[in-house]
Amino acid sequence: MHEFKYKGDDLYCEDVPVQKIACDTGTPFYLYSKKTLENHFAAFDTAFSSVKHITCYSVKANSSLAVLKIFASLGAGVDVVSGGEIFRALRAGISPGKIVYSGVGKSSTEIEYALKSEILMFNVESSQELDLIDCVAGKSGKKARIALRINPDIDPKTHPYISTGLNKNKFGVRIEDALNEYKRAVQKKQIDVTGVACHIGSQLTDVTPFVDALRKVKEFTGELSSHGIHLKYMDMGGGLGITYGDEMPPDPSDYAGAIIKELGNHGCTLILEPGRVIAGNAGILVSTVLYKKKSGAKNFIIVDAAMNDLVRPSLYEAYHEIKPVRKKQGPHIAADIVGPICESGDFLARQRDVPDFMPGDCIAVMSAGAYGFTMSSNYNSRPRVPEVLVDGQRYFVIRKRETYDDLISNEIIPEHI
Ligand SMILES: *Cc1c(COP(=O)(O)O)cnc(C)c1O
């Protein structure tokens, strides 16, 4: 459950009217509920309390320092996919011993930084990466703890851009090739083989693919044991879906129940990497209607947020519910909600039944707490929007709106031009 609810005609985040923040901060902005972030994390983590586990929140979903600090206070670990995310996680007080590092393209600089930071383990995605980690660890005088990310070839039945566990996807090592890689890994002096990892996709709305993947991973660890390779950690990735529109994903307790049942009395410590399920419905994007225009039979509502602020509708044709920040009486219209960017793909919603919004009305783009701000850009030289966190009756700007000067702060015009 989330904390964005109407009291009377006004949309509230916890105990603060969204309209009040919009008036104080200006729009567009991202708005997060601290209570929702905490509740979602706790619900997920407690669901696994009967087994040895670490909940490693996936930083790329929402990497704001204040958000990470909230999870750090709850004892969370994190899943990172870049050196920059390690930096953020450490700054926010996440314990390095609870950081797992995934991604197909780790550079030697990033590997060195991760080793220096003493992270829990690298989720290795190719044999060349394994060799590079071994080499960098040698130079750094460190031993690298690793898991191999295996690709179980399971169809997660989600959008093709967010499916990751099929042989045609770029992620992980094919399960058929994994045994050989483990045999290579245990020979390496600078490598400490500690785990196995897998992550099959995002926004899954059914437990079956998770259970199927776990079964394959379990069978595989059995095979490893028979070759004398014993693991400490089994990382089952993230991917649990949320309700954007009419999806009915399993709740964390059903998901955990199915996983724990399949796991049986396996001795490994389980690692989970939830992102969207924690942050997605803990945030919204608030925007103001600029203009309304009609083009033949079509209505366009032009708002001040755009695809550079929230790219999911353009990138994945993702659905986000649009709600009025202040409820309006009167008839609804069918309209496309579009932004100011010069691209036809710049829309937040298409053919939606919405109140007959007028210029100046604020709208809430719901379920925008994950893969919202983190995927935003400066396209069309639009300063990135602020992020605001509500805590009970108070709210805090946790990231300032960028200025025009910020836009050009790293640019250099060569002197002779
Ligand atoms: C993105 C990602 C996650 C988080 O996925 P969600 O669908 O947000 O839960 C977890 N693990 C890895 C390796 C990822 O790339």
Coordinates of C-alpha atoms and ligand atoms in Angstrom, one line a residue:
M1 CA 0.0 0.0 0.0
H2 CA 1.2 3.5 -0.7
E3 CA 0.7 6.9 0.9
F4 CA -0.7 8.9 -2.1
K5 CA -4.4 9.3 -1.2
Y6 CA -7.2 11.8 -1.6
K7 CA -8.5 13.6 1.4
G8 CA -11.6 15.4 0.2
D9 CA -10.6 16.7 -3.3
D10 CA -6.9 17.0 -2.6
L11 CA -4.2 14.4 -3.3
Y12 CA -2.0 14.0 -0.3
C13 CA 1.4 12.4 0.1
E14 CA 1.3 11.1 3.7
D15 CA 0.0 14.3 5.6
V16 CA 1.0 16.9 3.1
P17 CA -1.2 18.2 0.2
V18 CA 0.7 17.7 -3.1
Q19 CA -0.7 21.0 -4.3
K20 CA 1.1 22.8 -1.4
I21 CA 4.5 21.3 -2.4
A22 CA 3.8 22.2 -6.1
C23 CA 3.1 25.8 -5.1
D24 CA 6.3 26.0 -3.0
T25 CA 8.7 24.1 -5.3
G26 CA 7.3 24.7 -8.7
T27 CA 6.7 21.9 -11.2
P28 CA 7.7 19.4 -12.5
F29 CA 9.1 17.5 -9.6
Y30 CA 9.4 13.9 -8.2
L31 CA 7.7 13.3 -4.9
Y32 CA 8.5 10.3 -2.7
S33 CA 6.9 9.1 0.5
K34 CA 9.4 8.0 3.2
K35 CA 6.8 5.9 5.0
T36 CA 6.0 4.0 1.8
L37 CA 9.7 3.4 1.0
E38 CA 10.1 2.0 4.6
N39 CA 7.0 -0.1 4.5
H40 CA 7.8 -1.6 1.1
F41 CA 11.3 -2.4 2.2
A42 CA 10.1 -3.9 5.5
A43 CA 7.4 -5.9 3.9
F44 CA 9.8 -7.4 1.4
D45 CA 12.6 -8.1 3.9
T46 CA 10.3 -9.6 6.6
A47 CA 8.8 -11.9 4.0
F48 CA 12.1 -13.7 3.9
S49 CA 12.8 -13.6 7.6
S50 CA 12.5 -17.4 8.0
V51 CA 15.7 -17.9 5.8
K52 CA 19.2 -16.6 5.9
H53 CA 19.1 -13.7 3.5
I54 CA 20.3 -10.2 2.5
T55 CA 17.9 -7.8 0.8
C56 CA 20.0 -5.9 -1.6
Y57 CA 17.9 -3.0 -2.9
S58 CA 18.6 -2.3 -6.6
V59 CA 20.1 1.2 -6.7
K60 CA 19.3 1.9 -10.3
A61 CA 15.6 2.0 -9.6
N62 CA 16.0 5.1 -7.4
S63 CA 19.5 6.2 -6.5
S64 CA 18.8 9.4 -4.5
L65 CA 21.2 9.6 -1.5
A66 CA 18.3 10.3 0.9
V67 CA 16.4 7.3 -0.4
L68 CA 19.5 5.1 0.0
K69 CA 20.1 6.5 3.5
I70 CA 16.6 5.4 4.4
F71 CA 17.4 1.8 3.3
A72 CA 20.8 1.9 5.0
S73 CA 19.1 2.7 8.3
L74 CA 16.9 -0.4 7.8
G75 CA 20.1 -2.5 7.4
A76 CA 19.7 -2.9 3.6
G77 CA 22.3 -4.1 1.2
V78 CA 22.4 -2.9 -2.4
D79 CA 22.7 -4.3 -5.9
V80 CA 24.8 -1.9 -8.0
V81 CA 25.6 -1.8 -11.7
S82 CA 28.4 0.8 -11.9
G83 CA 31.2 2.5 -10.0
G84 CA 29.0 5.6 -9.6
E85 CA 26.3 3.5 -7.8
I86 CA 29.0 2.1 -5.5
F87 CA 30.0 5.7 -4.7
R88 CA 26.4 6.7 -4.0
A89 CA 25.8 3.6 -1.8
L90 CA 28.9 4.2 0.3
R91 CA 28.0 7.9 0.7
A92 CA 24.6 6.9 1.9
G93 CA 26.1 4.6 4.5
I94 CA 25.4 1.3 3.0
S95 CA 27.7 -1.3 4.4
P96 CA 30.3 -2.4 1.8
G97 CA 29.9 -6.0 3.0
K98 CA 26.3 -5.9 1.6
I99 CA 27.1 -4.6 -1.9
V100 CA 26.7 -6.9 -4.9
Y101 CA 27.9 -5.6 -8.2
S102 CA 26.2 -6.8 -11.5
G103 CA 26.5 -5.6 -15.1
V104 CA 28.0 -6.9 -18.3
G105 CA 30.4 -4.1 -18.8
K106 CA 32.5 -3.5 -15.7
S107 CA 35.6 -1.5 -16.5
S108 CA 39.0 -2.1 -14.9
T109 CA 38.7 1.3 -13.1
E110 CA 35.3 0.2 -11.7
I111 CA 36.6 -3.2 -10.7
E112 CA 39.6 -1.6 -8.9
Y113 CA 37.2 0.8 -7.0
A114 CA 34.9 -2.1 -6.0
L115 CA 37.9 -4.1 -4.7
K116 CA 39.2 -1.1 -2.8
S117 CA 35.8 -0.6 -1.3
E118 CA 35.7 -4.3 -0.1
I119 CA 32.3 -5.0 -1.6
L120 CA 30.6 -8.4 -0.9
M121 CA 30.9 -9.8 -4.4
F122 CA 31.0 -9.3 -8.1
N123 CA 28.3 -10.9 -10.1
V124 CA 30.4 -11.9 -13.1
E125 CA 28.8 -11.9 -16.5
S126 CA 31.5 -13.3 -18.9
S127 CA 34.7 -15.3 -19.0
Q128 CA 36.7 -12.2 -20.1
E129 CA 35.3 -10.3 -17.1
L130 CA 36.4 -13.1 -14.8
D131 CA 40.0 -12.9 -16.2
L132 CA 40.0 -9.1 -15.9
I133 CA 38.8 -9.2 -12.2
D134 CA 41.5 -11.8 -11.5
C135 CA 44.1 -9.6 -13.1
V136 CA 43.0 -6.3 -11.4
A137 CA 42.7 -8.1 -8.0
G138 CA 46.3 -9.3 -8.5
K139 CA 47.5 -5.8 -9.1
S140 CA 45.5 -4.4 -6.1
G141 CA 46.8 -7.2 -3.9
K142 CA 43.2 -8.3 -3.1
K143 CA 41.1 -11.4 -3.4
A144 CA 37.8 -10.8 -5.3
R145 CA 34.7 -12.6 -4.1
I146 CA 32.6 -13.6 -7.1
A147 CA 29.4 -15.2 -8.2
L148 CA 28.8 -16.2 -11.7
R149 CA 25.6 -14.8 -13.2
I150 CA 24.0 -17.6 -15.0
N151 CA 21.4 -17.2 -17.6
P152 CA 18.8 -19.9 -17.0
D153 CA 17.0 -19.3 -20.3
I154 CA 13.6 -18.7 -18.7
D155 CA 11.0 -16.5 -20.3
P156 CA 9.9 -13.9 -17.7
K157 CA 6.9 -12.9 -20.0
T158 CA 7.5 -9.2 -19.6
H159 CA 8.4 -6.4 -22.0
P160 CA 11.3 -7.6 -24.3
Y161 CA 13.5 -4.5 -23.2
I162 CA 13.3 -5.6 -19.6
S163 CA 13.7 -9.4 -20.0
T164 CA 17.2 -10.5 -19.2
G165 CA 17.2 -14.2 -18.6
L166 CA 16.9 -15.6 -22.1
N167 CA 19.8 -16.9 -24.1
K168 CA 19.2 -14.1 -26.7
N169 CA 19.8 -11.5 -23.9
K170 CA 23.2 -10.1 -23.3
F171 CA 23.3 -11.0 -19.6
G172 CA 25.1 -13.7 -17.7
V173 CA 26.7 -16.9 -18.9
R174 CA 24.7 -19.7 -20.4
I175 CA 23.9 -22.4 -17.9
E176 CA 25.6 -25.0 -20.3
D177 CA 28.8 -23.0 -20.1
A178 CA 28.7 -22.2 -16.4
L179 CA 30.4 -25.3 -15.0
N180 CA 33.5 -24.7 -17.1
E181 CA 33.6 -21.1 -16.0
Y182 CA 33.4 -22.2 -12.3
K183 CA 36.2 -24.7 -12.9
R184 CA 38.3 -22.0 -14.4
A185 CA 37.4 -19.6 -11.6
V186 CA 38.4 -21.9 -8.7
Q187 CA 41.9 -22.2 -10.3
K188 CA 42.5 -18.5 -10.1
K189 CA 44.6 -17.3 -7.2
Q190 CA 43.0 -13.9 -6.8
I191 CA 39.4 -15.2 -7.1
D192 CA 37.3 -16.5 -4.2
V193 CA 34.3 -18.3 -5.7
T194 CA 31.4 -17.6 -3.2
G195 CA 28.2 -17.6 -5.1
V196 CA 25.8 -17.9 -8.0
A197 CA 23.6 -15.2 -9.3
C198 CA 20.7 -14.8 -11.7
H199 CA 18.2 -12.1 -12.6
I200 CA 15.6 -12.9 -15.3
G201 CA 13.9 -9.7 -15.9
S202 CA 11.8 -6.9 -14.5
Q203 CA 8.1 -6.2 -13.8
L204 CA 7.2 -9.9 -13.5
T205 CA 3.6 -10.4 -12.5
D206 CA 3.7 -14.2 -11.9
V207 CA 5.9 -16.3 -9.5
T208 CA 6.3 -19.2 -11.9
P209 CA 9.3 -17.9 -13.8
F210 CA 11.1 -17.1 -10.5
V211 CA 10.5 -20.6 -9.2
D212 CA 11.6 -22.2 -12.5
A213 CA 14.8 -20.1 -12.5
L214 CA 15.5 -21.1 -8.9
R215 CA 15.0 -24.7 -9.7
K216 CA 17.5 -24.5 -12.5
V217 CA 20.0 -22.6 -10.3
K218 CA 19.5 -25.2 -7.5
E219 CA 20.1 -28.1 -9.8
F220 CA 23.2 -26.3 -11.0
T221 CA 24.6 -25.8 -7.5
G222 CA 24.0 -29.5 -6.9
E223 CA 26.2 -30.2 -10.0
L224 CA 28.8 -27.8 -8.7
S225 CA 28.9 -29.5 -5.3
S226 CA 29.5 -32.8 -7.0
H227 CA 32.6 -31.2 -8.5
G228 CA 33.7 -30.0 -5.1
I229 CA 32.6 -26.4 -5.6
H230 CA 30.6 -25.2 -2.6
L231 CA 28.9 -21.8 -2.5
K232 CA 27.8 -19.5 0.2
Y233 CA 25.4 -17.2 -1.6
M234 CA 22.6 -17.7 -4.0
D235 CA 21.5 -14.4 -5.6
M236 CA 18.1 -14.6 -7.2
G237 CA 18.0 -11.1 -8.5
G238 CA 15.0 -8.8 -8.5
G239 CA 12.2 -8.3 -10.9
L240 CA 9.0 -8.5 -8.9
G241 CA 6.4 -6.4 -10.6
I242 CA 4.0 -3.8 -9.3
T243 CA 0.6 -2.4 -10.2
Y244 CA 0.8 0.4 -12.7
G245 CA -2.7 -0.1 -14.1
D246 CA -4.6 -3.4 -13.8
E247 CA -1.6 -5.8 -13.2
M248 CA -2.1 -8.1 -10.3
P249 CA 1.5 -9.1 -9.2
P250 CA 2.0 -11.5 -6.3
D251 CA 2.7 -9.6 -3.1
P252 CA 6.1 -10.0 -1.5
S253 CA 4.8 -12.6 1.0
D254 CA 3.5 -14.9 -1.8
Y255 CA 6.7 -14.3 -3.8
A256 CA 8.8 -15.1 -0.8
G257 CA 6.7 -18.1 0.1
A258 CA 7.1 -19.6 -3.4
I259 CA 10.9 -19.0 -3.3
I260 CA 11.4 -20.3 0.2
K261 CA 9.4 -23.5 -0.6
E262 CA 11.5 -24.2 -3.7
L263 CA 14.7 -23.4 -1.9
G264 CA 14.0 -26.2 0.7
N265 CA 16.8 -26.7 3.1
H266 CA 19.5 -25.4 0.8
G267 CA 22.4 -24.1 2.9
C268 CA 23.1 -20.9 1.0
T269 CA 22.4 -17.4 2.1
L270 CA 19.8 -16.0 -0.2
I271 CA 20.3 -12.6 -1.8
L272 CA 17.4 -10.7 -3.3
E273 CA 17.7 -7.6 -5.4
P274 CA 14.3 -5.8 -5.4
G275 CA 14.1 -2.4 -7.1
R276 CA 10.8 -1.5 -8.6
V277 CA 8.7 -3.3 -6.0
I278 CA 10.2 -1.1 -3.3
A279 CA 10.4 2.3 -5.0
G280 CA 7.9 2.2 -7.8
N281 CA 4.7 3.0 -6.0
A282 CA 6.5 5.2 -3.4
G283 CA 6.9 8.1 -5.8
I284 CA 5.0 10.2 -8.3
L285 CA 5.9 12.9 -10.9
V286 CA 4.0 16.1 -10.5
S287 CA 3.5 18.3 -13.5
T288 CA 1.4 21.4 -14.5
V289 CA -0.9 21.7 -17.5
L290 CA 0.4 24.4 -19.9
Y291 CA -2.0 24.2 -22.8
K292 CA -4.8 22.2 -24.2
K293 CA -5.3 21.8 -27.9
K294 CA -7.5 20.0 -30.3
S295 CA -6.3 18.6 -33.5
G296 CA -9.3 17.3 -35.4
A297 CA -10.9 14.7 -33.1
K298 CA -7.8 14.5 -30.9
N299 CA -7.2 16.3 -27.6
F300 CA -3.7 17.0 -26.5
I301 CA -3.0 18.1 -23.0
I302 CA 0.5 19.7 -23.0
V303 CA 2.2 19.6 -19.6
D304 CA 5.5 20.9 -18.3
A305 CA 7.0 17.4 -17.7
A306 CA 8.4 15.4 -20.7
M307 CA 10.1 12.2 -21.8
N308 CA 13.4 13.5 -20.6
D309 CA 11.9 13.6 -17.1
L310 CA 10.1 10.2 -17.3
V311 CA 11.1 8.1 -20.3
R312 CA 9.2 4.9 -19.5
P313 CA 6.1 5.6 -21.6
S314 CA 8.2 6.5 -24.6
L315 CA 10.8 3.7 -24.1
Y316 CA 8.6 0.8 -23.1
E317 CA 5.1 2.1 -23.9
A318 CA 4.7 1.9 -20.2
Y319 CA 1.4 2.8 -18.6
H320 CA 1.3 5.3 -15.7
E321 CA -1.9 6.4 -14.2
I322 CA -2.7 10.1 -14.5
K323 CA -4.5 11.7 -11.5
P324 CA -5.6 15.2 -10.8
V325 CA -3.7 16.8 -7.8
R326 CA -7.1 18.5 -7.1
K327 CA -10.2 16.6 -8.2
K328 CA -12.3 18.4 -10.8
Q329 CA -16.0 18.2 -11.3
G330 CA -17.6 17.8 -14.7
P331 CA -17.2 15.6 -17.7
H332 CA -14.0 13.7 -18.7
I333 CA -12.3 13.9 -22.1
A334 CA -10.1 11.4 -24.0
A335 CA -6.7 13.0 -24.4
D336 CA -3.0 12.4 -25.0
I337 CA -0.8 13.8 -22.2
V338 CA 2.3 15.2 -23.9
G339 CA 5.4 17.2 -23.0
P340 CA 7.2 20.1 -24.6
I341 CA 10.0 18.0 -26.2
C342 CA 10.3 18.1 -30.0
E343 CA 9.6 14.4 -30.6
S344 CA 6.4 12.7 -31.5
G345 CA 7.4 10.0 -29.0
D346 CA 7.2 12.5 -26.2
F347 CA 4.1 11.4 -24.3
L348 CA 3.3 10.5 -20.7
A349 CA 0.0 8.9 -21.6
R350 CA -2.1 8.3 -24.7
Q351 CA -5.8 8.1 -25.3
R352 CA -6.7 8.5 -21.6
D353 CA -9.9 9.3 -20.0
V354 CA -9.1 12.3 -17.9
P355 CA -10.8 15.2 -16.3
D356 CA -11.1 18.2 -18.6
F357 CA -7.8 19.7 -17.3
M358 CA -7.2 23.5 -17.8
P359 CA -3.9 25.4 -17.9
G360 CA -2.6 25.7 -14.4
D361 CA -4.0 22.4 -13.1
C362 CA -1.5 20.0 -11.6
I363 CA -1.5 16.4 -12.5
A364 CA 0.2 13.4 -10.8
V365 CA 1.9 10.8 -12.9
M366 CA 1.5 7.8 -10.6
S367 CA 4.0 4.9 -9.9
A368 CA 7.0 6.9 -10.9
G369 CA 9.3 6.2 -8.0
A370 CA 11.4 3.6 -9.8
Y371 CA 13.2 4.2 -13.1
G372 CA 11.8 7.7 -13.1
F373 CA 14.4 10.3 -12.0
T374 CA 17.2 7.8 -12.5
M375 CA 16.5 7.5 -16.3
S376 CA 16.0 11.2 -16.7
S377 CA 18.2 13.3 -19.0
N378 CA 18.8 16.9 -20.1
Y379 CA 17.5 16.4 -23.6
N380 CA 16.3 19.6 -25.2
S381 CA 18.5 21.4 -22.6
R382 CA 15.9 20.9 -19.9
P383 CA 17.3 21.1 -16.4
R384 CA 16.6 18.0 -14.4
V385 CA 13.7 18.3 -12.0
P386 CA 13.9 18.4 -8.1
E387 CA 13.2 15.4 -5.9
V388 CA 11.1 15.9 -2.8
L389 CA 10.7 13.5 0.1
V390 CA 7.7 13.7 2.5
D391 CA 8.0 12.5 6.0
G392 CA 4.7 12.7 7.9
Q393 CA 3.7 16.4 8.0
R394 CA 7.0 17.7 6.6
Y395 CA 8.7 17.6 3.3
F396 CA 12.3 18.1 2.2
V397 CA 13.9 18.9 -1.1
I398 CA 16.4 16.0 -1.5
R399 CA 17.7 17.2 -4.8
K400 CA 17.6 20.7 -6.1
R401 CA 16.2 21.7 -9.5
E402 CA 19.1 22.1 -11.9
T403 CA 19.8 25.6 -13.2
Y404 CA 20.7 26.8 -16.7
D405 CA 24.3 27.2 -15.3
D406 CA 24.3 23.5 -14.2
L407 CA 23.4 22.6 -17.8
I408 CA 26.7 24.1 -19.1
S409 CA 28.9 23.6 -16.1
N410 CA 31.1 20.9 -17.6
E411 CA 31.4 22.5 -21.1
I412 CA 34.5 24.1 -22.5
I413 CA 34.7 26.3 -25.6
P414 CA 38.3 25.9 -27.0
E415 CA 40.0 29.3 -26.9
H416 CA 40.7 29.6 -30.6
I417 CA 37.1 29.3 -31.6
Ligands
LIG1 C1 17.6 -3.9 -12.6 C2 18.1 -5.0 -11.8 C3 17.4 -5.4 -10.6 C4 16.2 -4.8 -10.1 O1 15.1 -5.1 -10.9 P1 13.6 -4.7 -10.4 O2 12.8 -5.2 -11.5 O3 13.6 -3.2 -10.3 O4 13.3 -5.4 -9.1 C5 18.0 -6.4 -9.9 N1 19.1 -7.1 -10.3 C6 19.8 -6.7 -11.4 C7 21.0 -7.4 -11.8 C8 19.3 -5.7 -12.2 O5 19.9 -5.4 -13.3

